[in-house]
Amino acid sequence: MNRTQAPLIKDATEFDLKLKPYEKFTLNNGVEVITVEAGEQEVMLVEWVFDAGNSYESQNGIAAATNFLLKNGTTHKTAFDINEHFEYYGAFLNRNCYNETATITLHTPSKQINHLLPVVREILTDATLPENELSIYCTNAKQKMQVNLKKCDYVAGRLIDAYVYGRQHPYGKYSEPEDYDQLQTAALVQFYKQYYAQGNCIIFAAGKLPANFIAQLNELFGDLPLQPRKKTPPVFPIEPATEKKYRISNDPSGVQGAIRLARPFPGRKDPDFFKVQVLNALFGGFFGSRLMSNIREEKGYTYGIYSYLQNHIQTSCWMISTEAGKEVCEAAISEVYHEMKVLREERVDEEELQLVKNYMLGGLLGDLDGPFHIIARWKNIILHGLDENHFYNSVAAIKATRADELQQLANKYLQPETFYELVVV
């Protein structure tokens, strides 16, 4: 190596990105298992994904409460016992609830998996959802919400989704403190039996997987009354608000306001999606974006402003989000619309477009670093019902996007009158 000579700099657009393929297995009950064998360390991840999100609940809060209480007690173990067991083996068991899905996620040293899978089975077959644990959960959730409701950013996040999708849509509904008073153990137990013990499931696993891992999964979970995950989740009617502009007073003594601008967008299966992602990155998708350069760097209205496409399965929306001083909120919104106008009227120069492409492909490269990132990308593709070539189509579209195409997309989507506009101060 000649250290007097600098190495060649290579643009990310020249990289040949590869997504490591997955292997698929099927348990005796038909449940699919998606695995990625990769990594240098003796660690692994296993995630059980159920059709048990808030789309399936009959009462506000049931899905999230049931998911949270899964590891809070079985017939033979208390919440303390369960947590102690996983900690003893250097593992961590987490759970999360989303719109369509709910998950149980296990991170563990590979050699300890045989000590941990039986407890996950116990949780899926014998969780008791104790009433005292439900009471603690509701008390904590209410207190946390009452604190959050004083924060303009939290309130803005709730309201803008309700405006875009409708208050009754799973993407737009939200809980109030009094909803926790209505939660009953019997309703949670029924939800658990229907959507977990006998629910629709798919399993993802990645890392250094033991040689007998699939056999262990089949022995412990292949005999359960679980069903393969449904390919098409329920579709709910979208009933957006008729008004487009909202100004909400939430904290008269506050010094800043939360700004949200959002418009509907068809989602990942739309033919415009890939190139709209490029336009979004240019507009407000990273620290060097147009919105950041103008509203943060030049005007000093905010510490940060971003735009993004929400990662929903049924449909989506294009969101612009920031917080600014109360006295400059309206000026910040005007500058957002100004940047939209510039993108509609002027083609981006090739240097800036190349910078955005390098940023996006560099981000993809980071997402391929390690088995957990790889399985997360496959999970996103599979749960959204996308083609296995989705990743490569995305890379190709980013590389091929032209300045004139971005201008056309800006004229199609970045029209101020199509955006919901919300300021909460």
Short mmCIF file of C-alpha atoms in Angstrom, two decimals:
data_model
loop_
_atom_site.label_atom_id
_atom_site.label_comp_id
_atom_site.label_asym_id
_atom_site.label_seq_id
_atom_site.Cartn_x
_atom_site.Cartn_y
_atom_site.Cartn_z
CA MET A 1 0.00 0.00 0.00
CA ASN A 2 1.34 3.39 -1.01
CA ARG A 3 0.34 5.69 1.85
CA THR A 4 1.49 8.80 -0.04
CA GLN A 5 -1.34 8.27 -2.50
CA ALA A 6 -4.96 8.82 -1.49
CA PRO A 7 -7.37 5.94 -2.28
CA LEU A 8 -9.88 6.47 -5.04
CA ILE A 9 -13.23 7.84 -3.94
CA LYS A 10 -16.11 5.76 -5.24
CA ASP A 11 -19.68 7.05 -5.44
CA ALA A 12 -22.33 4.89 -3.78
CA THR A 13 -24.13 4.82 -7.13
CA GLU A 14 -21.31 2.63 -8.44
CA PHE A 15 -21.81 -0.03 -5.77
CA ASP A 16 -23.46 -3.30 -6.71
CA LEU A 17 -25.70 -3.73 -3.67
CA LYS A 18 -26.83 -7.26 -2.80
CA LEU A 19 -29.49 -8.27 -0.29
CA LYS A 20 -28.63 -11.66 1.18
CA PRO A 21 -31.49 -14.04 0.30
CA TYR A 22 -33.57 -15.70 2.99
CA GLU A 23 -34.52 -19.32 3.49
CA LYS A 24 -38.11 -20.33 4.12
CA PHE A 25 -39.33 -23.26 6.19
CA THR A 26 -42.83 -24.34 7.15
CA LEU A 27 -43.81 -25.76 10.52
CA ASN A 28 -46.23 -28.68 10.83
CA ASN A 29 -49.14 -26.29 11.41
CA GLY A 30 -48.36 -24.32 8.24
CA VAL A 31 -46.68 -21.35 9.95
CA GLU A 32 -43.85 -19.98 7.80
CA VAL A 33 -40.35 -19.36 9.18
CA ILE A 34 -38.09 -16.87 7.36
CA THR A 35 -34.40 -17.14 8.26
CA VAL A 36 -31.16 -15.36 7.39
CA GLU A 37 -27.99 -17.15 8.50
CA ALA A 38 -25.34 -14.45 8.81
CA GLY A 39 -23.03 -12.62 11.17
CA GLU A 40 -19.79 -13.32 13.03
CA GLN A 41 -21.04 -13.18 16.61
CA GLU A 42 -22.86 -16.04 18.36
CA VAL A 43 -26.08 -14.08 18.75
CA MET A 44 -29.48 -14.36 17.13
CA LEU A 45 -32.91 -12.80 16.86
CA VAL A 46 -36.27 -14.57 16.67
CA GLU A 47 -39.46 -12.60 16.07
CA TRP A 48 -43.03 -13.90 16.11
CA VAL A 49 -45.32 -11.62 14.08
CA PHE A 50 -49.08 -11.92 14.65
CA ASP A 51 -52.09 -10.39 12.93
CA ALA A 52 -52.96 -8.74 16.25
CA GLY A 53 -52.56 -4.99 15.76
CA ASN A 54 -55.12 -2.32 16.56
CA SER A 55 -56.91 -3.06 13.27
CA TYR A 56 -58.35 -6.16 14.94
CA GLU A 57 -59.53 -4.69 18.24
CA SER A 58 -63.18 -4.00 19.05
CA GLN A 59 -62.33 -1.49 21.76
CA ASN A 60 -59.66 1.18 21.92
CA GLY A 61 -56.49 -0.02 23.61
CA ILE A 62 -57.17 -3.76 23.80
CA ALA A 63 -54.51 -4.76 21.25
CA ALA A 64 -51.73 -2.71 22.86
CA ALA A 65 -52.66 -3.76 26.41
CA THR A 66 -52.80 -7.45 25.51
CA ASN A 67 -49.45 -7.26 23.75
CA PHE A 68 -47.83 -5.46 26.68
CA LEU A 69 -49.12 -7.96 29.26
CA LEU A 70 -48.01 -11.09 27.38
CA LYS A 71 -44.87 -11.47 29.49
CA ASN A 72 -46.48 -10.33 32.75
CA GLY A 73 -47.46 -13.74 34.03
CA THR A 74 -48.48 -17.33 33.24
CA THR A 75 -50.06 -20.01 35.42
CA HIS A 76 -46.64 -21.04 36.70
CA LYS A 77 -44.56 -17.85 36.42
CA THR A 78 -44.97 -14.28 37.60
CA ALA A 79 -43.85 -11.28 35.56
CA PHE A 80 -40.73 -11.18 37.74
CA ASP A 81 -39.99 -14.87 37.08
CA ILE A 82 -40.28 -14.41 33.32
CA ASN A 83 -38.02 -11.36 33.21
CA GLU A 84 -35.49 -12.99 35.52
CA HIS A 85 -35.36 -16.09 33.30
CA PHE A 86 -34.46 -14.14 30.17
CA GLU A 87 -31.96 -11.94 32.00
CA TYR A 88 -30.26 -14.97 33.53
CA TYR A 89 -29.42 -16.26 30.05
CA GLY A 90 -28.30 -12.85 28.77
CA ALA A 91 -31.39 -12.49 26.58
CA PHE A 92 -34.04 -9.82 26.08
CA LEU A 93 -37.69 -10.43 25.23
CA ASN A 94 -39.62 -7.46 23.90
CA ARG A 95 -43.10 -6.95 22.44
CA ASN A 96 -44.63 -4.25 20.25
CA CYS A 97 -48.05 -3.50 18.83
CA TYR A 98 -48.63 -1.75 15.49
CA ASN A 99 -51.61 -1.10 13.21
CA GLU A 100 -51.91 -4.49 11.51
CA THR A 101 -49.36 -6.56 13.41
CA ALA A 102 -48.03 -7.22 16.90
CA THR A 103 -44.69 -8.83 17.67
CA ILE A 104 -42.76 -10.77 20.27
CA THR A 105 -39.02 -10.34 19.72
CA LEU A 106 -36.24 -12.37 21.33
CA HIS A 107 -32.58 -11.34 21.27
CA THR A 108 -30.31 -13.99 22.71
CA PRO A 109 -26.89 -15.64 22.63
CA SER A 110 -27.28 -18.50 20.13
CA LYS A 111 -26.19 -21.17 22.62
CA GLN A 112 -29.02 -20.29 25.03
CA ILE A 113 -31.93 -20.59 22.62
CA ASN A 114 -33.01 -24.01 23.89
CA HIS A 115 -33.53 -22.53 27.39
CA LEU A 116 -35.69 -19.68 26.09
CA LEU A 117 -38.00 -21.04 23.38
CA PRO A 118 -40.01 -23.13 25.91
CA VAL A 119 -40.82 -19.97 27.88
CA VAL A 120 -41.98 -18.18 24.73
CA ARG A 121 -44.23 -21.19 24.06
CA GLU A 122 -45.57 -20.88 27.61
CA ILE A 123 -46.34 -17.21 27.00
CA LEU A 124 -48.24 -18.08 23.81
CA THR A 125 -50.24 -20.90 25.39
CA ASP A 126 -50.66 -19.93 29.03
CA ALA A 127 -50.44 -16.15 29.52
CA THR A 128 -52.87 -15.15 32.28
CA LEU A 129 -52.87 -11.35 31.73
CA PRO A 130 -53.25 -10.79 35.50
CA GLU A 131 -55.77 -8.22 36.62
CA ASN A 132 -53.31 -6.54 38.99
CA GLU A 133 -50.81 -6.18 36.13
CA LEU A 134 -53.54 -4.67 33.95
CA SER A 135 -54.32 -2.17 36.71
CA ILE A 136 -50.65 -1.14 36.92
CA TYR A 137 -50.42 -0.88 33.13
CA CYS A 138 -53.52 1.35 32.92
CA THR A 139 -52.37 3.61 35.76
CA ASN A 140 -48.93 4.09 34.20
CA ALA A 141 -50.36 4.59 30.68
CA LYS A 142 -52.82 7.23 31.90
CA GLN A 143 -50.14 9.13 33.79
CA LYS A 144 -47.79 9.02 30.82
CA MET A 145 -50.53 10.20 28.46
CA GLN A 146 -51.56 13.05 30.76
CA VAL A 147 -47.96 14.28 30.71
CA ASN A 148 -47.68 13.84 26.93
CA LEU A 149 -50.94 15.67 26.24
CA LYS A 150 -49.23 18.83 27.48
CA LYS A 151 -46.62 18.49 24.71
CA CYS A 152 -47.54 20.15 21.43
CA ASP A 153 -45.50 17.65 19.39
CA TYR A 154 -47.41 14.67 20.86
CA VAL A 155 -50.80 16.30 20.26
CA ALA A 156 -49.87 17.24 16.69
CA GLY A 157 -48.82 13.67 15.91
CA ARG A 158 -52.21 12.35 17.07
CA LEU A 159 -54.33 14.92 15.29
CA ILE A 160 -52.66 14.96 11.87
CA ASP A 161 -53.18 11.20 11.40
CA ALA A 162 -56.84 11.58 12.33
CA TYR A 163 -57.25 14.37 9.75
CA VAL A 164 -55.60 12.36 6.96
CA TYR A 165 -57.14 8.92 7.57
CA GLY A 166 -60.21 9.56 9.69
CA ARG A 167 -60.73 9.25 13.43
CA GLN A 168 -62.13 5.68 13.14
CA HIS A 169 -59.42 4.33 10.84
CA PRO A 170 -56.69 2.25 12.57
CA TYR A 171 -54.06 4.69 11.28
CA GLY A 172 -55.99 7.69 12.59
CA LYS A 173 -57.57 6.61 15.87
CA TYR A 174 -55.96 7.37 19.21
CA SER A 175 -56.68 6.70 22.86
CA GLU A 176 -57.88 9.10 25.54
CA PRO A 177 -57.03 8.68 29.24
CA GLU A 178 -60.56 7.47 30.02
CA ASP A 179 -60.20 4.59 27.51
CA TYR A 180 -57.91 2.85 29.98
CA ASP A 181 -60.70 2.84 32.57
CA GLN A 182 -62.80 0.72 30.19
CA LEU A 183 -60.26 -2.08 29.73
CA GLN A 184 -61.35 -5.38 31.29
CA THR A 185 -59.29 -8.55 31.78
CA ALA A 186 -61.98 -10.69 30.17
CA ALA A 187 -61.80 -8.73 26.91
CA LEU A 188 -58.00 -8.99 26.86
CA VAL A 189 -58.11 -12.74 27.49
CA GLN A 190 -60.53 -13.16 24.58
CA PHE A 191 -58.29 -11.11 22.30
CA TYR A 192 -55.26 -13.14 23.41
CA LYS A 193 -56.95 -16.47 22.69
CA GLN A 194 -58.17 -15.39 19.26
CA TYR A 195 -55.14 -13.48 17.98
CA TYR A 196 -52.19 -15.06 19.79
CA ALA A 197 -52.94 -18.58 21.10
CA GLN A 198 -54.88 -19.41 17.92
CA GLY A 199 -53.75 -16.51 15.77
CA ASN A 200 -52.18 -15.97 12.39
CA CYS A 201 -48.39 -15.96 12.67
CA ILE A 202 -45.13 -15.76 10.75
CA ILE A 203 -41.68 -16.19 12.34
CA PHE A 204 -38.47 -14.36 11.39
CA ALA A 205 -35.01 -15.39 12.61
CA ALA A 206 -31.48 -14.16 11.88
CA GLY A 207 -27.93 -14.45 13.15
CA LYS A 208 -25.86 -17.49 14.07
CA LEU A 209 -28.64 -20.05 14.07
CA PRO A 210 -28.02 -23.44 15.77
CA ALA A 211 -28.01 -26.46 13.47
CA ASN A 212 -31.20 -27.85 15.06
CA PHE A 213 -33.00 -24.49 15.28
CA ILE A 214 -35.82 -25.30 12.83
CA ALA A 215 -36.36 -28.67 14.51
CA GLN A 216 -36.66 -26.90 17.88
CA LEU A 217 -39.16 -24.40 16.47
CA ASN A 218 -41.22 -27.18 14.92
CA GLU A 219 -41.24 -29.20 18.12
CA LEU A 220 -42.29 -26.28 20.31
CA PHE A 221 -44.53 -24.28 17.97
CA GLY A 222 -45.46 -26.63 15.10
CA ASP A 223 -48.12 -28.40 17.17
CA LEU A 224 -49.86 -25.20 18.36
CA PRO A 225 -53.21 -24.13 16.87
CA LEU A 226 -51.53 -21.24 15.06
CA GLN A 227 -52.41 -20.36 11.47
CA PRO A 228 -50.27 -19.02 8.60
CA ARG A 229 -50.37 -15.24 8.44
CA LYS A 230 -53.04 -13.75 6.18
CA LYS A 231 -51.61 -12.28 2.98
CA THR A 232 -54.19 -9.48 2.89
CA PRO A 233 -54.96 -7.60 6.13
CA PRO A 234 -58.41 -6.02 6.58
CA VAL A 235 -59.03 -2.82 4.62
CA PHE A 236 -60.80 0.06 6.32
CA PRO A 237 -62.52 3.02 4.63
CA ILE A 238 -60.57 6.26 4.74
CA GLU A 239 -62.66 9.24 5.84
CA PRO A 240 -60.35 12.26 5.85
CA ALA A 241 -61.33 15.58 7.36
CA THR A 242 -63.03 18.08 5.07
CA GLU A 243 -61.13 21.08 6.42
CA LYS A 244 -57.45 21.40 5.48
CA LYS A 245 -56.08 24.01 7.91
CA TYR A 246 -56.02 23.77 11.71
CA ARG A 247 -54.60 25.92 14.50
CA ILE A 248 -54.80 24.36 17.97
CA SER A 249 -54.01 26.08 21.27
CA ASN A 250 -52.70 23.43 23.66
CA ASP A 251 -50.40 25.25 26.09
CA PRO A 252 -50.88 29.04 26.40
CA SER A 253 -47.60 29.33 28.30
CA GLY A 254 -45.60 27.32 25.74
CA VAL A 255 -42.88 28.98 23.68
CA GLN A 256 -42.96 26.81 20.57
CA GLY A 257 -45.40 25.11 18.27
CA ALA A 258 -45.51 21.77 16.51
CA ILE A 259 -46.06 21.90 12.74
CA ARG A 260 -47.41 19.05 10.63
CA LEU A 261 -48.14 19.16 6.91
CA ALA A 262 -49.45 15.94 5.36
CA ARG A 263 -51.11 14.68 2.20
CA PRO A 264 -52.34 11.19 1.25
CA PHE A 265 -50.03 8.99 -0.79
CA PRO A 266 -50.97 5.57 -2.24
CA GLY A 267 -48.11 3.64 -0.62
CA ARG A 268 -45.25 1.31 -1.51
CA LYS A 269 -47.03 -0.48 -4.36
CA ASP A 270 -47.64 2.71 -6.30
CA PRO A 271 -45.45 3.00 -9.44
CA ASP A 272 -44.32 6.48 -8.35
CA PHE A 273 -43.11 5.28 -4.94
CA PHE A 274 -39.41 4.67 -5.68
CA LYS A 275 -38.78 7.99 -7.39
CA VAL A 276 -40.95 9.89 -4.92
CA GLN A 277 -38.53 8.59 -2.29
CA VAL A 278 -35.74 10.39 -4.15
CA LEU A 279 -37.82 13.57 -4.35
CA ASN A 280 -38.61 13.28 -0.64
CA ALA A 281 -34.92 12.91 0.27
CA LEU A 282 -34.09 16.02 -1.77
CA PHE A 283 -37.01 17.95 -0.29
CA GLY A 284 -36.70 17.07 3.40
CA GLY A 285 -35.44 13.54 3.91
CA PHE A 286 -31.96 14.12 5.31
CA PHE A 287 -29.79 16.71 7.03
CA GLY A 288 -28.66 18.25 3.74
CA SER A 289 -32.18 18.60 2.31
CA ARG A 290 -33.80 21.73 0.92
CA LEU A 291 -36.06 22.17 3.96
CA MET A 292 -33.17 21.78 6.40
CA SER A 293 -30.92 24.18 4.47
CA ASN A 294 -33.59 26.85 4.28
CA ILE A 295 -35.62 26.63 7.48
CA ARG A 296 -32.86 25.52 9.88
CA GLU A 297 -29.61 26.80 8.42
CA GLU A 298 -30.68 30.05 6.73
CA LYS A 299 -33.75 31.16 8.69
CA GLY A 300 -32.98 29.58 12.07
CA TYR A 301 -36.66 28.82 12.69
CA THR A 302 -36.09 25.27 13.97
CA TYR A 303 -33.46 22.81 15.15
CA GLY A 304 -34.60 20.30 12.56
CA ILE A 305 -37.28 19.67 9.94
CA TYR A 306 -37.92 16.47 8.03
CA SER A 307 -40.31 14.98 5.51
CA TYR A 308 -41.04 11.29 5.09
CA LEU A 309 -43.52 8.76 3.71
CA GLN A 310 -45.29 6.86 6.47
CA ASN A 311 -44.55 3.13 6.40
CA HIS A 312 -48.12 1.78 6.43
CA ILE A 313 -49.42 -1.32 4.65
CA GLN A 314 -52.86 -0.25 3.37
CA THR A 315 -52.06 3.30 2.31
CA SER A 316 -49.72 6.07 3.35
CA CYS A 317 -49.20 9.80 3.59
CA TRP A 318 -46.43 12.25 2.89
CA MET A 319 -45.57 14.07 6.13
CA ILE A 320 -43.54 17.18 6.95
CA SER A 321 -42.76 17.55 10.65
CA THR A 322 -41.00 20.17 12.77
CA GLU A 323 -41.21 22.33 15.87
CA ALA A 324 -40.56 26.06 15.78
CA GLY A 325 -40.94 29.14 17.94
CA LYS A 326 -44.59 30.23 18.27
CA GLU A 327 -43.89 33.52 16.52
CA VAL A 328 -42.31 31.92 13.43
CA CYS A 329 -44.61 28.92 12.83
CA GLU A 330 -46.51 30.65 10.03
CA ALA A 331 -43.28 31.84 8.43
CA ALA A 332 -41.88 28.30 8.57
CA ILE A 333 -44.96 26.97 6.76
CA SER A 334 -44.57 29.65 4.09
CA GLU A 335 -40.99 28.54 3.53
CA VAL A 336 -42.08 24.89 3.17
CA TYR A 337 -44.48 25.94 0.44
CA HIS A 338 -41.75 28.06 -1.14
CA GLU A 339 -39.48 25.01 -1.40
CA MET A 340 -42.34 23.06 -2.98
CA LYS A 341 -42.74 25.83 -5.54
CA VAL A 342 -39.03 25.82 -6.39
CA LEU A 343 -39.10 22.05 -6.97
CA ARG A 344 -42.15 22.42 -9.21
CA GLU A 345 -40.65 25.22 -11.31
CA GLU A 346 -36.92 24.47 -11.43
CA ARG A 347 -35.03 21.31 -12.23
CA VAL A 348 -32.55 20.17 -9.63
CA ASP A 349 -28.96 20.34 -10.83
CA GLU A 350 -27.03 17.13 -11.40
CA GLU A 351 -24.56 17.73 -8.55
CA GLU A 352 -27.32 17.95 -5.95
CA LEU A 353 -29.16 14.99 -7.45
CA GLN A 354 -25.98 12.90 -7.32
CA LEU A 355 -25.49 13.88 -3.67
CA VAL A 356 -29.01 12.70 -2.82
CA LYS A 357 -28.54 9.42 -4.69
CA ASN A 358 -25.25 8.76 -2.88
CA TYR A 359 -26.92 9.51 0.45
CA MET A 360 -29.83 7.13 -0.23
CA LEU A 361 -27.67 4.28 -1.53
CA GLY A 362 -25.22 4.78 1.32
CA GLY A 363 -28.15 4.41 3.70
CA LEU A 364 -29.17 1.18 1.99
CA LEU A 365 -25.60 -0.05 2.34
CA GLY A 366 -25.78 0.60 6.07
CA ASP A 367 -29.07 -1.29 6.26
CA LEU A 368 -27.31 -4.38 4.89
CA ASP A 369 -24.72 -4.37 7.68
CA GLY A 370 -25.42 -7.42 9.83
CA PRO A 371 -28.09 -10.12 10.02
CA PHE A 372 -30.57 -8.12 12.09
CA HIS A 373 -30.68 -5.30 9.53
CA ILE A 374 -31.04 -7.80 6.70
CA ILE A 375 -33.95 -9.66 8.30
CA ALA A 376 -35.62 -6.34 9.13
CA ARG A 377 -35.56 -5.40 5.45
CA TRP A 378 -36.95 -8.79 4.41
CA LYS A 379 -39.63 -8.52 7.07
CA ASN A 380 -40.69 -5.14 5.73
CA ILE A 381 -40.89 -6.51 2.19
CA ILE A 382 -42.81 -9.66 3.15
CA LEU A 383 -45.29 -8.02 5.52
CA HIS A 384 -46.13 -5.40 2.90
CA GLY A 385 -46.84 -8.13 0.35
CA LEU A 386 -44.14 -6.88 -2.00
CA ASP A 387 -42.26 -8.72 -4.70
CA GLU A 388 -38.91 -10.27 -3.74
CA ASN A 389 -37.28 -8.01 -6.35
CA HIS A 390 -38.51 -4.92 -4.48
CA PHE A 391 -35.07 -4.15 -3.08
CA TYR A 392 -33.33 -4.34 -6.47
CA ASN A 393 -36.12 -2.37 -8.16
CA SER A 394 -35.61 0.32 -5.51
CA VAL A 395 -31.85 0.49 -6.12
CA ALA A 396 -32.33 0.62 -9.89
CA ALA A 397 -34.94 3.38 -9.61
CA ILE A 398 -32.72 5.54 -7.38
CA LYS A 399 -29.81 5.24 -9.81
CA ALA A 400 -31.98 5.96 -12.87
CA THR A 401 -34.01 8.90 -11.52
CA ARG A 402 -33.65 12.03 -13.67
CA ALA A 403 -34.08 15.67 -12.77
CA ASP A 404 -37.03 16.11 -15.15
CA GLU A 405 -38.83 13.17 -13.50
CA LEU A 406 -38.45 14.79 -10.08
CA GLN A 407 -39.90 18.03 -11.43
CA GLN A 408 -42.89 16.13 -12.84
CA LEU A 409 -43.44 14.36 -9.50
CA ALA A 410 -43.17 17.67 -7.63
CA ASN A 411 -45.92 19.10 -9.85
CA LYS A 412 -48.02 16.01 -9.20
CA TYR A 413 -47.63 15.76 -5.42
CA LEU A 414 -46.15 18.95 -3.94
CA GLN A 415 -49.19 21.17 -4.37
CA PRO A 416 -49.98 23.16 -1.18
CA GLU A 417 -53.76 22.79 -1.56
CA THR A 418 -53.48 18.99 -1.25
CA PHE A 419 -51.80 19.17 2.17
CA TYR A 420 -53.44 19.18 5.58
CA GLU A 421 -51.88 21.94 7.64
CA LEU A 422 -51.70 21.82 11.44
CA VAL A 423 -50.04 24.00 14.06
CA VAL A 424 -50.33 23.11 17.75
CA VAL A 425 -49.01 25.73 20.19
#
